[in-house]
Amino acid sequence: MDPISATSIAAAAIQFVDFSAKVIFKTVQIHKSSSGSSADHDELEEVTRDLTLVCQNLDKSIASEASQHLGLQKPSPFKGLGVECQNVAAELLGALNKLKATGKHSKCRSFRQALLAVYKEGEIKALENRLGRFREQLTLRLLESLHNVIQGYYVTNKKPEGIERQDTGIAVEILEHLKASREWEKHLIDALHQNTGKTLLGSKPMLEPPSTLKTTLEMRLQQSLRFHEIDDRHERIPKALQDTFEWTYRPAGSRSKWASIVDWLQRGDAIYWITGKPGSGKSTLMKFIHDEKRTKRALEVWANGATLVAAGFYFWNSGEQVQMSLEGLFQSLLYSVVKERKELIPQLFPSRWEVLNLFGHDNHAWLLTECVDAIRRLASPVFSEYRFFFLIDGLDEYCGDHSELIHILHELVQASHIKLCVSSREWVVFQDAFSQLPSLLLQDLTSEDIQIYVRRRFEDHEGFNRMRKREPAFALELIDEVARRSSGVFLWVRLVVQSLLHGISNADRLSDLHRRLEQLPDDLESLFRKIFDSMDRFYLEHACQLFQIHRAHGPMSGLRFSFADEESESAWKTGRHKPLAPDDIVYTVDQMKRRIDSRTKGLLEMDNWRRPVRDNSSEQHYQYLATQCQVQYLHRTVKDFIETESLWKEVILPSTPGFDPYLSLLKALTLDIMTWDRKTSGPEHLNTSICEALCWASAVDPKSHRVAIEMLDALDQAVDEIWRDPKTHGLLPSLAMSDGQRHLLPLALRLNMDWWVRHLLVRRCPVSPPRPLRPYTFFTVEKIPVIECPKGLTVPALDKPSTDCMRVLLEYGASIYDRNDDDMPLWKYVRFEFRSLCNCYPGDYRPERGDFEYWCATVEMLIQFGADAAQLDTLFSSRKHSAWNREWQYRYYSFRETLSKIGSPENPTFDAAGLSPRKVAIERLKRRRAKRQADRATRRTLGSLHTFASAR
């Protein structure tokens, strides 16, 4: 029998479990509703009828399965589950029938009483638990069945009957045949991922697809590990100059203070630590070791015939978050491992391998725990036939707990088939961890390398060569003096050589060069201060603006930096979408490089700049110029110097009165979007840029709101133009509303930009009467997943209700009873969120007091707009935990204080009944009813008197 027919009970069980959950939810929902109208009765009738059909399908499936397996020893694994589902179905149907009979002719109150009689809270909870167990059993048995089906397909190379398409996973198609929703596919994938590190299917053999399919699945998993910045830092580190660092591959002398690297590569184990002063060239040396072929030859001696796998990672705290995190470290190492040895994928990632084989895709983001489990698996004896060498640079640039990182590294090297070469500054935490291991102090070993570097730089300069012919002794003395004073710090040498060559170009006399060298400080910080003080006073304000822009954003492309530095308002006021011509890109980036070099004296630099040859320019090269020529600090030590609190407060900020870097970044993103070219940049970049622009706008100083509004209007016009263009229509799905329109109002609401929201509503764009505000109300309280804050920017409104924007919407006609997609009114949603915040326990998420006060303000505002305050009487749970009584009391009294503000001055004590519109309406109805009863009594009395008079 084919597998789809064999799982007919599974199909019925899926429908039953899904539908039963909806029944319970709807029953509770009806119970909690205040209407109890005839529509509720009709819906209950439909629920009962539909559940009856589902149960009939379940009965037929079980009967059919029993007849097909008559006389067989091994019936379907779903039969027992189907019988259990029948029992629950009988209970549900009986309860619903009682409910129908009780509530058929009753009114609102009797209907709710009948519902309470049929379903007590405990019974509902018990049914939910039983359905949860059914879902778990069904998940496991479905996965087992799907695994067996696909295993059979791999063996016979023949798809099951009824499966035709080749572009999806077999499990996806089988679930479609079972009429299972996409939710079940997601549930099955989640179940596999929850068992990270071990297969949910226990003793089932690992799936082994045919070679062609296997290659495809391996590539999908490998690419899922890769992130955009994975090679960024490695490429930015300058290459070692030829003939430098050659001592690395020489044996160390018997009296040497350092352990030979080549000896450790060939015969050592555990960890080798490279340390040194800031700017001494640690990253350059690590890149040299990683790329040098002699490293691999030395490691092959250690491998002794075993399969060698080498990988590297370079921490960078000036880059993106992933470049300074454990996630980035482990993903990068695992990516390099599986790229080189794809046969390791099934053993390293059993759950993901199962998902890929069953469903053909896996969109789950990589979690740190998953990566750590895979790295630890590498250290298990299963992989002892391999030899793994990992090179990790810049441990001091890791953004987390360094002790935790060191612990993980030590744990890894407990396995004899793994060893690490790491580098860091001479911090105490690293000295304590690595000082007893093989190591070297870099500045003690690079005197020859520095002389080679200085000689090469001078010899490449025509002016120096002319001077050397006339003054050979002085030229040699100059080289030796620079090397002697360097103290092993390459960065100091680079800056000093640059200054001396500048003097030679200016025809400095020998005495001038002597004095120039004498006046340069020996330590980096003093040297940076001298360079900073030597800036042209005319350009100081502009230089400080550039430093502020860079600090706010971090490294960015030269093109975007030039947009941030743009002065002309005409560049963005048009709001027209028009991509830049190639010549404009070259000119703009070149001009920005000249400004950076002249204003900041090399403290900021644009790396990877290559002016294109006009006859050999390609579209890809212009894209490279637009995105890859990054503006960044010369070195991490420059970042440490520029961002010191004293320099920032005493020089940089006072030099730029009224300057707002966030406004400049909003301008940069606006121009970036206005010049977006779909040929060289995808829609993901466009969506990210739009979200970034709104994030920077939310941080703009209120004094700059007028200009920011003009920029945002231009941005909105450009985005609208892109949306309406037939060639680019539909590229902005994250900003599309349910009405098919595209606008930026949802993002502005979530970011609490009330000043721009009010401006949009005054303009009646994009929402104008009689179009309702209902679709937008919930953006003030619910998270929008497309918003990701730029690095270094904190937007508090993302985790809190946007109270200011909520007030603006309510003032312009929105209602506190506007409903979301789950049919929940705004006031009810806020009430539930606030209740969960108030009643959390110490073991749960503990919000900050500021969060609580933020929600208090939101509740206060909604009550002012007519919310029923009486519904807050039971907001705080009566249960109290002794460990947090003090915190509970703070919350309670803060809450009461908030509500007391709404009371009258004469009676500040909060009276929920007095403020409740619902209770006021009930009192009004009671008065009307009493008046009607009195009128009827009067009429009856008058009628009786009239009858009595007529009879007389």
Tab-separated table of N, CA, C and O in Angstrom, residues 500 595 946:
chain	number	residue	atom	x	y	z
A	500	LEU	N	57.259	61.933	7.849
A	500	LEU	CA	58.584	62.242	7.296
A	500	LEU	C	58.532	62.355	5.770
A	500	LEU	O	59.167	63.250	5.185
A	595	ARG	N	38.132	64.728	1.126
A	595	ARG	CA	37.728	65.474	2.325
A	595	ARG	C	38.186	64.754	3.597
A	595	ARG	O	38.681	65.379	4.535
A	946	HIS	N	-61.117	53.829	34.613
A	946	HIS	CA	-62.006	54.091	33.482
A	946	HIS	C	-63.051	52.980	33.353
A	946	HIS	O	-64.250	53.244	33.129
